[in-house]
CSV table of C-alpha atoms in Angstrom, one decimal:
chain,number,residue,atom,x,y,z
A,177,MET,CA,-7.8,-21.7,1.7
A,178,ILE,CA,-7.1,-24.1,3.8
A,179,ASP,CA,-5.9,-27.5,2.9
A,180,LEU,CA,-9.0,-29.8,3.4
A,181,GLN,CA,-6.8,-33.1,3.8
A,182,LEU,CA,-4.7,-31.8,6.5
A,183,LEU,CA,-7.9,-30.5,8.1
A,184,ARG,CA,-9.1,-34.0,8.4
A,185,GLN,CA,-6.0,-35.8,9.1
A,186,GLU,CA,-4.5,-33.3,11.6
A,187,PRO,CA,-7.1,-31.1,13.2
A,188,ASP,CA,-5.4,-30.4,15.6
A,189,VAL,CA,-2.5,-28.8,14.4
A,190,VAL,CA,-5.1,-26.5,12.8
A,191,ARG,CA,-7.0,-25.7,15.9
A,192,ALA,CA,-3.4,-24.5,17.3
A,193,SER,CA,-2.7,-22.4,14.5
A,194,GLN,CA,-5.8,-20.7,15.0
A,195,VAL,CA,-5.7,-20.2,18.6
A,196,ALA,CA,-2.0,-18.9,18.2
A,197,ARG,CA,-3.7,-16.5,15.8
A,198,GLY,CA,-6.2,-15.1,18.3
A,199,GLU,CA,-8.9,-16.6,16.2
A,200,ASP,CA,-11.7,-19.2,16.8
A,201,PRO,CA,-10.6,-22.8,16.8
A,202,HIS,CA,-14.1,-24.0,16.7
A,203,LEU,CA,-14.3,-23.3,12.8
A,204,VAL,CA,-12.5,-26.3,12.3
A,205,ASP,CA,-14.9,-28.4,13.9
A,206,GLU,CA,-17.8,-26.9,11.6
A,207,VAL,CA,-15.6,-27.2,8.4
A,208,LEU,CA,-15.3,-30.7,9.2
A,209,ASP,CA,-18.8,-31.2,10.1
A,210,ALA,CA,-20.0,-29.2,6.8
A,211,ASP,CA,-17.5,-31.7,5.0
A,212,ALA,CA,-19.0,-34.8,6.5
A,213,LEU,CA,-22.4,-33.7,5.8
A,214,ARG,CA,-21.5,-33.1,2.3
A,215,ARG,CA,-19.8,-36.9,1.9
A,216,SER,CA,-22.8,-38.8,3.5
A,217,ALA,CA,-24.9,-36.6,1.0
A,218,LEU,CA,-22.7,-37.3,-1.6
A,219,THR,CA,-22.2,-41.1,-0.6
A,220,GLU,CA,-26.1,-41.3,-0.6
A,221,TYR,CA,-26.7,-39.5,-3.7
A,222,GLU,CA,-24.3,-42.5,-5.8
A,223,THR,CA,-25.9,-45.4,-4.3
A,224,LEU,CA,-29.6,-43.9,-5.5
A,225,ARG,CA,-28.1,-42.6,-8.8
A,226,ALA,CA,-27.2,-46.0,-9.3
A,227,GLU,CA,-29.9,-47.5,-8.3
A,228,GLN,CA,-32.1,-45.1,-10.6
A,229,LYS,CA,-29.5,-46.3,-13.5
A,230,ALA,CA,-30.6,-49.8,-12.7
A,231,LEU,CA,-33.8,-49.1,-12.7
A,232,GLY,CA,-33.9,-47.4,-15.6
A,233,LYS,CA,-33.0,-50.8,-17.5
A,234,GLN,CA,-35.9,-52.8,-16.0
A,235,VAL,CA,-38.7,-50.2,-16.6
A,236,ALA,CA,-37.5,-51.0,-20.4
A,237,GLN,CA,-38.0,-54.3,-20.2
A,238,ALA,CA,-41.2,-54.2,-18.1
A,239,SER,CA,-44.5,-54.1,-19.0
A,240,GLY,CA,-48.5,-53.4,-17.7
A,241,ASP,CA,-48.4,-53.3,-14.4
A,242,GLN,CA,-45.1,-54.1,-13.4
A,243,LYS,CA,-43.8,-51.2,-15.6
A,244,GLN,CA,-46.1,-48.5,-14.0
A,245,ALA,CA,-44.8,-49.5,-10.6
A,246,LEU,CA,-41.4,-49.4,-12.1
A,247,LEU,CA,-42.2,-46.1,-12.6
A,248,ALA,CA,-43.7,-44.5,-10.0
A,249,HIS,CA,-41.0,-45.6,-7.9
A,250,THR,CA,-38.1,-44.2,-10.7
A,251,LYS,CA,-40.1,-41.0,-10.2
A,252,GLU,CA,-40.2,-41.0,-6.3
A,253,LEU,CA,-36.1,-42.0,-7.0
A,254,ALA,CA,-35.4,-39.0,-9.1
A,255,ALA,CA,-36.9,-36.8,-6.4
A,256,ARG,CA,-34.8,-37.9,-3.9
A,257,VAL,CA,-31.7,-37.9,-6.0
A,258,LYS,CA,-32.4,-34.6,-7.0
A,259,ALA,CA,-32.6,-34.0,-3.0
A,260,LEU,CA,-29.8,-35.4,-1.7
A,261,GLN,CA,-27.8,-33.7,-4.7
A,262,GLY,CA,-29.1,-30.3,-3.0
A,263,ASP,CA,-28.1,-31.2,0.3
A,264,ALA,CA,-24.3,-32.4,-0.9
A,265,GLU,CA,-24.1,-28.9,-2.9
A,266,GLN,CA,-25.3,-27.0,0.3
A,267,ALA,CA,-22.8,-28.9,2.7
A,268,GLU,CA,-20.0,-28.3,0.1
A,269,ALA,CA,-20.9,-24.3,0.0
A,270,ARG,CA,-20.7,-24.0,3.5
A,271,ALA,CA,-17.5,-26.4,4.0
A,272,THR,CA,-16.2,-23.9,1.6
A,273,GLU,CA,-17.2,-20.7,3.3
A,274,LEU,CA,-16.2,-21.5,6.9
A,275,SER,CA,-12.8,-22.7,5.4
A,276,ARG,CA,-12.1,-19.3,3.6
A,277,ARG,CA,-12.5,-17.7,6.9
A,278,ILE,CA,-9.6,-20.5,8.6
A,279,GLY,CA,-6.4,-18.6,8.2
A,280,ASN,CA,-3.1,-20.5,6.8
A,281,VAL,CA,-1.4,-22.8,8.9
A,282,ILE,CA,1.3,-20.9,10.5
A,283,GLU,CA,5.1,-22.5,10.3
A,284,ASP,CA,6.6,-24.1,13.3
A,285,GLY,CA,8.8,-21.3,15.5
A,286,VAL,CA,6.1,-18.6,14.7
A,287,PRO,CA,5.9,-16.6,17.7
A,288,SER,CA,1.9,-16.6,19.2
A,289,GLY,CA,0.0,-13.4,19.7
A,290,GLY,CA,-0.7,-10.3,18.2
A,291,GLU,CA,1.2,-6.8,16.9
A,292,ASP,CA,3.3,-6.4,19.7
A,293,ASP,CA,4.8,-9.7,20.0
A,294,TYR,CA,6.9,-10.5,17.7
A,295,VAL,CA,10.5,-11.7,17.9
A,296,VAL,CA,13.8,-9.5,17.0
A,297,LEU,CA,16.0,-12.0,15.0
A,298,GLU,CA,18.8,-9.7,14.3
A,299,HIS,CA,20.2,-5.8,14.4
A,300,VAL,CA,22.2,-4.8,11.6
A,301,GLY,CA,24.1,-1.4,11.3
A,302,THR,CA,24.3,1.1,14.4
A,303,PRO,CA,21.9,4.5,13.8
A,304,ARG,CA,23.8,7.6,13.9
A,305,ASP,CA,24.7,9.7,17.2
A,306,LEU,CA,23.4,12.7,15.2
A,307,ALA,CA,23.9,14.7,18.5
A,308,ALA,CA,27.7,13.7,19.1
A,309,GLU,CA,28.4,14.3,15.3
A,310,TYR,CA,26.8,17.5,15.1
A,311,GLY,CA,26.4,18.8,18.6
A,312,SER,CA,24.1,18.4,21.5
A,313,ASP,CA,21.9,21.4,20.4
A,314,PHE,CA,21.5,19.9,16.8
A,315,VAL,CA,17.8,19.0,16.2
A,316,VAL,CA,17.1,16.4,14.2
A,317,LYS,CA,14.9,17.1,11.0
A,318,ASP,CA,12.2,14.5,9.7
A,319,HIS,CA,11.8,13.5,6.5
A,320,LEU,CA,9.2,15.6,5.7
A,321,GLU,CA,11.1,19.2,6.4
A,322,LEU,CA,14.2,17.5,4.9
A,323,GLY,CA,11.9,16.8,1.5
A,324,GLU,CA,10.8,20.6,1.6
A,325,GLY,CA,13.9,21.9,1.7
A,326,LEU,CA,15.5,19.8,-0.9
A,327,ARG,CA,12.0,20.3,-3.0
A,328,ALA,CA,11.4,17.1,-3.1
A,329,ILE,CA,7.8,16.5,-1.5
A,330,ASP,CA,5.3,18.7,-1.3
A,331,THR,CA,2.2,17.4,0.2
A,332,PRO,CA,0.3,21.0,0.8
A,333,ARG,CA,-0.2,20.6,-3.7
A,334,GLY,CA,-1.0,16.9,-3.2
A,335,ALA,CA,-3.6,17.5,-0.4
A,336,LYS,CA,-5.0,20.5,-3.2
A,337,VAL,CA,-5.3,18.0,-6.0
A,338,SER,CA,-6.3,14.6,-4.3
A,339,GLY,CA,-7.0,15.3,-0.6
A,340,ALA,CA,-5.1,14.2,2.7
A,341,ARG,CA,-1.8,11.7,2.6
A,342,PHE,CA,-1.6,12.4,-1.4
A,343,TYR,CA,1.5,14.5,-2.1
A,344,PHE,CA,3.9,15.0,-5.1
A,345,LEU,CA,7.6,13.9,-5.4
A,346,THR,CA,9.3,16.6,-7.2
A,347,GLY,CA,12.7,17.0,-9.0
A,348,ILE,CA,15.0,14.7,-6.7
A,349,GLY,CA,12.2,13.3,-5.0
A,350,ALA,CA,11.2,11.8,-8.1
A,351,ARG,CA,14.6,10.6,-9.1
A,352,LEU,CA,15.2,9.1,-5.8
A,353,GLU,CA,12.4,7.0,-6.0
A,354,LEU,CA,13.1,5.7,-9.4
A,355,ALA,CA,16.5,5.1,-8.3
A,356,LEU,CA,15.5,3.2,-5.8
A,357,LEU,CA,13.1,1.1,-7.7
A,358,ASN,CA,15.8,0.9,-10.5
A,359,ALA,CA,18.2,-1.0,-8.2
A,360,ALA,CA,15.7,-3.2,-6.7
A,361,MET,CA,14.7,-4.6,-10.6
A,362,ASP,CA,18.2,-4.6,-11.7
A,363,LEU,CA,18.8,-6.6,-7.9
A,364,ALA,CA,15.7,-9.0,-8.8
A,365,LEU,CA,17.2,-9.5,-12.6
A,366,ARG,CA,20.9,-10.5,-11.5
A,367,ASN,CA,18.9,-13.2,-9.1
A,368,GLY,CA,16.4,-14.7,-12.3
A,369,PHE,CA,13.5,-12.7,-11.8
A,370,THR,CA,11.0,-11.7,-15.0
A,371,PRO,CA,10.1,-7.8,-14.6
A,372,THR,CA,6.8,-7.2,-14.5
A,373,ILE,CA,4.8,-4.2,-14.6
A,374,THR,CA,1.5,-5.2,-13.7
A,375,PRO,CA,-2.5,-4.0,-13.8
A,376,THR,CA,-3.5,-2.2,-10.6
A,377,LEU,CA,-7.1,-3.1,-11.1
A,378,VAL,CA,-7.9,-6.4,-10.5
A,379,LYS,CA,-11.4,-8.6,-10.7
A,380,PRO,CA,-13.0,-9.6,-7.4
A,381,GLU,CA,-12.2,-13.1,-7.8
A,382,ILE,CA,-8.4,-12.3,-7.9
A,383,MET,CA,-8.1,-10.2,-5.1
A,384,ALA,CA,-10.3,-13.2,-2.5
A,385,GLY,CA,-7.8,-15.6,-4.1
A,386,THR,CA,-5.2,-13.7,-2.6
A,387,GLY,CA,-6.9,-13.5,0.9
A,388,PHE,CA,-7.0,-9.6,0.9
A,389,LEU,CA,-11.0,-9.6,1.1
A,390,GLY,CA,-10.9,-10.8,5.0
A,391,ALA,CA,-10.8,-9.2,7.5
A,392,HIS,CA,-9.0,-5.8,6.2
A,393,ALA,CA,-11.3,-5.6,3.2
A,394,ASP,CA,-12.3,-2.2,4.1
A,395,GLU,CA,-8.6,-1.1,3.6
A,396,ILE,CA,-9.0,-2.0,-0.4
A,397,TYR,CA,-10.7,0.8,-2.5
A,398,ARG,CA,-13.2,-0.5,-4.8
A,399,LEU,CA,-14.8,0.8,-8.4
A,400,GLU,CA,-18.2,-0.2,-7.9
A,401,ALA,CA,-19.3,1.1,-11.0
A,402,ASP,CA,-16.5,-1.6,-12.9
A,403,ASP,CA,-16.7,-4.2,-10.2
A,404,LEU,CA,-13.2,-4.1,-9.8
A,405,TYR,CA,-10.4,-3.4,-6.8
A,406,LEU,CA,-7.4,-0.9,-6.8
A,407,VAL,CA,-4.3,-3.4,-5.7
A,408,GLY,CA,-2.3,-2.4,-2.4
A,409,THR,CA,0.9,-4.5,-3.4
A,410,SER,CA,1.6,-6.6,-7.1
A,411,GLU,CA,1.3,-8.9,-5.2
A,412,VAL,CA,-2.6,-9.4,-6.1
A,413,ALA,CA,-1.9,-9.1,-9.8
A,414,LEU,CA,1.1,-11.6,-9.5
A,415,ALA,CA,-0.5,-14.4,-7.7
A,416,GLY,CA,-3.8,-14.1,-10.4
A,417,TYR,CA,-1.3,-14.3,-13.4
A,418,HIS,CA,-1.0,-17.8,-13.3
A,419,SER,CA,-4.7,-18.7,-12.0
A,420,GLY,CA,-6.1,-21.8,-13.2
A,421,GLU,CA,-3.1,-22.7,-14.5
A,422,ILE,CA,-0.8,-25.8,-14.6
A,423,LEU,CA,2.9,-24.8,-13.7
A,424,ASP,CA,5.8,-26.3,-14.8
A,425,LEU,CA,8.6,-26.0,-12.1
A,426,SER,CA,11.0,-28.9,-12.9
A,427,ASP,CA,13.5,-26.0,-13.9
A,428,GLY,CA,13.2,-24.3,-10.3
A,429,PRO,CA,11.2,-21.5,-9.0
A,430,LEU,CA,9.4,-18.7,-11.1
A,431,ARG,CA,10.0,-15.6,-9.7
A,432,TYR,CA,8.7,-12.6,-10.8
A,433,ALA,CA,9.3,-8.7,-9.9
A,434,GLY,CA,6.1,-6.3,-10.4
A,435,TRP,CA,6.6,-2.8,-10.3
A,436,SER,CA,3.4,-1.2,-9.8
A,437,ALA,CA,1.5,1.9,-8.2
A,438,CYS,CA,-0.1,0.6,-5.1
A,439,TYR,CA,-3.6,1.7,-3.3
A,440,ARG,CA,-4.3,1.7,0.5
A,441,ARG,CA,-7.2,3.8,2.2
A,442,GLU,CA,-5.2,3.4,5.8
A,443,ALA,CA,-8.6,3.9,7.3
A,444,GLY,CA,-7.1,3.0,10.9
A,445,SER,CA,-3.9,5.4,10.8
A,446,TYR,CA,-3.4,8.2,13.1
A,447,GLY,CA,-0.7,10.3,14.9
A,448,LYS,CA,3.0,11.1,13.6
A,449,ASP,CA,2.7,8.2,10.5
A,450,THR,CA,-0.1,10.4,8.3
A,451,ARG,CA,2.8,13.4,8.3
A,452,GLY,CA,4.4,13.0,5.2
A,453,ILE,CA,4.5,10.2,3.2
A,454,ILE,CA,4.8,7.6,5.9
A,455,ARG,CA,1.2,6.0,5.7
A,456,VAL,CA,0.0,7.2,2.4
A,457,HIS,CA,-2.9,6.5,0.2
A,458,GLN,CA,-0.7,5.8,-3.1
A,459,PHE,CA,2.6,4.6,-3.5
A,460,HIS,CA,5.0,2.8,-5.7
A,461,LYS,CA,6.6,-0.7,-5.1
A,462,VAL,CA,8.7,-3.1,-6.4
A,463,GLU,CA,7.5,-7.2,-5.1
A,464,ALA,CA,9.1,-10.4,-5.5
A,465,PHE,CA,6.6,-13.1,-6.2
A,466,VAL,CA,7.7,-16.5,-6.8
A,467,TRP,CA,5.8,-19.7,-7.4
A,468,THR,CA,7.9,-22.7,-6.5
A,469,ARG,CA,7.1,-26.3,-4.9
A,470,PRO,CA,5.8,-26.5,-1.3
A,471,GLU,CA,9.3,-28.1,0.0
A,472,ASP,CA,10.9,-25.8,-1.4
A,473,ALA,CA,9.2,-22.3,0.1
A,474,TYR,CA,10.9,-22.7,3.1
A,475,ASP,CA,14.3,-22.2,1.6
A,476,GLU,CA,12.6,-20.0,-0.8
A,477,HIS,CA,11.4,-17.3,2.0
A,478,ARG,CA,15.0,-17.0,3.4
A,479,ARG,CA,16.4,-16.0,0.0
A,480,ILE,CA,13.7,-13.5,-0.1
A,481,LEU,CA,14.8,-12.2,3.0
A,482,ALA,CA,18.5,-12.0,1.8
A,483,TRP,CA,17.7,-10.0,-1.5
A,484,GLU,CA,15.5,-7.6,1.1
A,485,LYS,CA,18.8,-7.5,3.5
A,486,GLU,CA,20.7,-6.8,0.4
A,487,MET,CA,18.8,-4.0,-0.7
A,488,LEU,CA,18.8,-2.3,2.6
A,489,ALA,CA,22.7,-2.8,2.8
A,490,LEU,CA,22.6,-0.9,-0.7
A,491,ALA,CA,21.0,2.1,0.8
A,492,GLU,CA,23.2,2.4,4.0
A,493,LEU,CA,20.5,2.0,6.6
A,494,PRO,CA,20.4,0.5,10.0
A,495,TYR,CA,18.1,-1.8,10.9
A,496,ARG,CA,16.5,-4.9,12.7
A,497,VAL,CA,14.8,-8.0,11.2
A,498,ILE,CA,11.5,-9.4,12.9
A,499,ASP,CA,9.6,-12.5,13.0
A,500,THR,CA,6.1,-11.6,13.2
A,501,ALA,CA,3.8,-13.1,15.5
A,502,ALA,CA,0.8,-15.5,14.2
A,503,GLY,CA,-1.8,-12.6,15.3
A,504,ASP,CA,0.0,-10.3,13.0
A,505,LEU,CA,1.0,-12.6,9.9
A,506,GLY,CA,-2.6,-11.9,7.7
A,507,SER,CA,-5.2,-14.6,6.5
A,508,SER,CA,-2.4,-15.5,3.3
A,509,ALA,CA,0.9,-15.9,5.2
A,510,ALA,CA,2.1,-18.6,7.3
A,511,ARG,CA,5.1,-16.9,8.1
A,512,LYS,CA,6.6,-13.9,7.7
A,513,PHE,CA,9.7,-11.4,8.4
A,514,ASP,CA,10.1,-7.7,8.7
A,515,CYS,CA,12.9,-5.7,8.2
A,516,GLU,CA,12.4,-2.2,9.7
A,517,ALA,CA,14.8,0.9,9.7
A,518,TRP,CA,15.7,3.3,12.1
A,519,LEU,CA,13.6,6.4,12.2
A,520,PRO,CA,15.8,9.3,13.8
A,521,SER,CA,13.2,11.7,14.0
A,522,GLN,CA,10.9,9.6,15.8
A,523,GLU,CA,13.5,7.4,17.3
A,524,ARG,CA,11.8,4.1,16.4
A,525,TRP,CA,11.7,1.5,14.2
A,526,LEU,CA,9.9,1.7,10.5
A,527,GLU,CA,8.6,-1.3,8.4
A,528,LEU,CA,10.5,-0.7,5.2
A,529,THR,CA,10.1,-4.5,4.1
A,530,SER,CA,7.8,-7.6,4.4
A,531,THR,CA,8.3,-11.1,3.2
A,532,SER,CA,5.7,-13.8,3.7
A,533,ASN,CA,5.7,-18.0,2.6
A,534,CYS,CA,2.2,-18.2,2.0
A,535,THR,CA,2.8,-22.0,1.2
A,536,THR,CA,-0.6,-23.5,-1.1
A,537,PHE,CA,-3.1,-21.4,0.5
A,538,GLN,CA,-2.9,-18.5,-2.1
A,539,ALA,CA,-2.5,-21.1,-5.2
A,540,ARG,CA,-5.7,-23.7,-3.9
A,541,ARG,CA,-8.2,-20.9,-4.2
A,542,LEU,CA,-6.4,-19.5,-7.7
A,543,GLY,CA,-6.6,-23.4,-8.9
A,544,VAL,CA,-2.8,-23.2,-9.5
A,545,ARG,CA,-0.5,-26.4,-9.5
A,546,GLU,CA,1.9,-28.6,-10.8
A,547,ARG,CA,2.1,-32.6,-12.3
A,548,THR,CA,4.4,-34.6,-10.9
A,549,ALA,CA,5.0,-38.3,-10.8
A,550,ASP,CA,2.5,-39.2,-8.1
A,551,GLY,CA,-0.4,-37.0,-9.8
A,552,MET,CA,-1.4,-33.2,-9.6
A,553,ARG,CA,-0.7,-30.9,-6.7
A,554,THR,CA,-1.1,-27.4,-5.3
A,555,VAL,CA,1.9,-25.5,-5.3
A,556,ALA,CA,3.2,-22.5,-3.0
A,557,THR,CA,3.5,-18.9,-3.2
A,558,LEU,CA,5.5,-15.8,-1.8
A,559,ASN,CA,6.2,-12.2,-1.5
A,560,GLY,CA,8.1,-9.7,-0.7
A,561,THR,CA,9.3,-6.0,-0.8
A,562,LEU,CA,12.2,-5.2,-2.8
A,563,ALA,CA,11.6,-1.1,-2.8
A,564,THR,CA,8.8,1.1,-1.9
A,565,THR,CA,8.1,5.3,-2.1
A,566,ARG,CA,8.3,4.5,2.2
A,567,TRP,CA,12.2,4.2,1.7
A,568,ILE,CA,12.5,7.6,1.0
A,569,VAL,CA,11.7,8.4,5.0
A,570,ALA,CA,14.6,6.3,6.1
A,571,LEU,CA,17.2,7.4,3.3
A,572,LEU,CA,16.6,11.1,4.2
A,573,GLU,CA,16.1,10.8,7.9
A,574,ASN,CA,19.5,8.6,8.3
A,575,HIS,CA,21.3,10.5,5.4
A,576,GLN,CA,21.0,14.1,6.8
A,577,GLN,CA,23.7,16.3,7.2
A,578,ALA,CA,23.8,19.4,9.6
A,579,ASP,CA,22.9,22.3,6.4
A,580,GLY,CA,20.3,20.4,5.6
A,581,SER,CA,21.7,18.2,2.7
A,582,VAL,CA,21.7,14.5,2.5
A,583,ARG,CA,24.4,12.1,1.5
A,584,VAL,CA,23.4,9.6,-1.3
A,585,PRO,CA,24.7,6.1,-0.6
A,586,GLU,CA,27.2,5.0,-3.0
A,587,GLY,CA,25.2,2.0,-3.8
A,588,LEU,CA,22.6,4.4,-5.2
A,589,ARG,CA,25.1,7.2,-7.1
A,590,PRO,CA,24.5,5.6,-10.3
A,591,TYR,CA,21.2,5.7,-10.3
A,592,LEU,CA,21.5,9.6,-9.7
A,593,GLY,CA,24.0,10.4,-12.2
A,594,GLY,CA,27.0,10.3,-10.1
A,595,LEU,CA,25.4,12.8,-7.3
A,596,GLU,CA,27.2,12.3,-3.7
A,597,VAL,CA,24.9,15.1,-1.9
A,598,LEU,CA,21.2,16.1,-2.3
A,599,GLU,CA,21.7,20.0,-1.8
A,600,PRO,CA,18.6,22.4,-0.1
A,601,VAL,CA,17.3,24.5,-2.7
A,602,ARG,CA,18.1,27.8,-1.0
């Protein structure tokens, strides 16, 4: 939720952010108009309330015709006070509803535009030239062919049990996912995170508070009978963890690493992404989530990105870092960096991690503050992916060998009992 004080003091900044996002800048003026109506009604309401109280004292001291006249005036005043209170409440509801449609104000330097207008910040590692290694007639296998050869991924039985885009991870596939998630949790522990296993069902006010019930609400599973939502990331539950609380950040940020199952409808996805386990309805993830002081959020965002890069180095994956354009940020993020690994079978980049600085946007909606020498203020939130099921896709393809086996990156071997190579099951 946008900061109304910022909206009043620097409306042009918010308008510019809306334009960069490809959203309606006139929403800013609509919110300001509703806010002005609210404040005007409140001012008049408070003036008449004071007059109403003064009249009450006069009525107590009056008698006869004077008292009757004062009582009639008091009754008239009470009706006006009630009407003004209603006007103020209606204007406030209108201002709140409109302000919730304004995305977070983007950080300076965020590229303008949509999904394809990102800026590449760096490339790390070099994709393998598999044809040079194994001969020009070598055919690159995709992750599903490799996974089926290893008996690690079973999509036909996943579809039989649950429908399209569900799957079983079996044998080494299940172990590989656990290896990745445990490695991510170990990295989080080394860096002061509190490990958490989070609920995957949340209340509507928690889902709305994180900004996920906006334009992409149709991507979320809802249990109508229980009025609960299935989360697409543990970010939602972790954002709600401290809702309505006053935090003590005097010793630094509060960092949580959430391990959870995640659910997404993926209603608009199609093509190659629907083969295998690239874009599925259910997966597991370890998510970094941080509560911090607003002035520390910028640096904390870079720290989360560095931890994501550390995980990618452990997995020995070639990747690039992109600065996501404003129109592709989602409503809560002021800035987002994605790390995308090379996908040999499709010769393209595949998003593996994403980290967002949500500044005070989510915390304001969820009522999370800290006490300072100057009074109470809203804190900032950040999030970032440390590992997900999708990483298996990049691991299998980038470390494949000519015979269908897959080399295990050295950093993951301790989590797989020392295995160096995953062998096909003949």
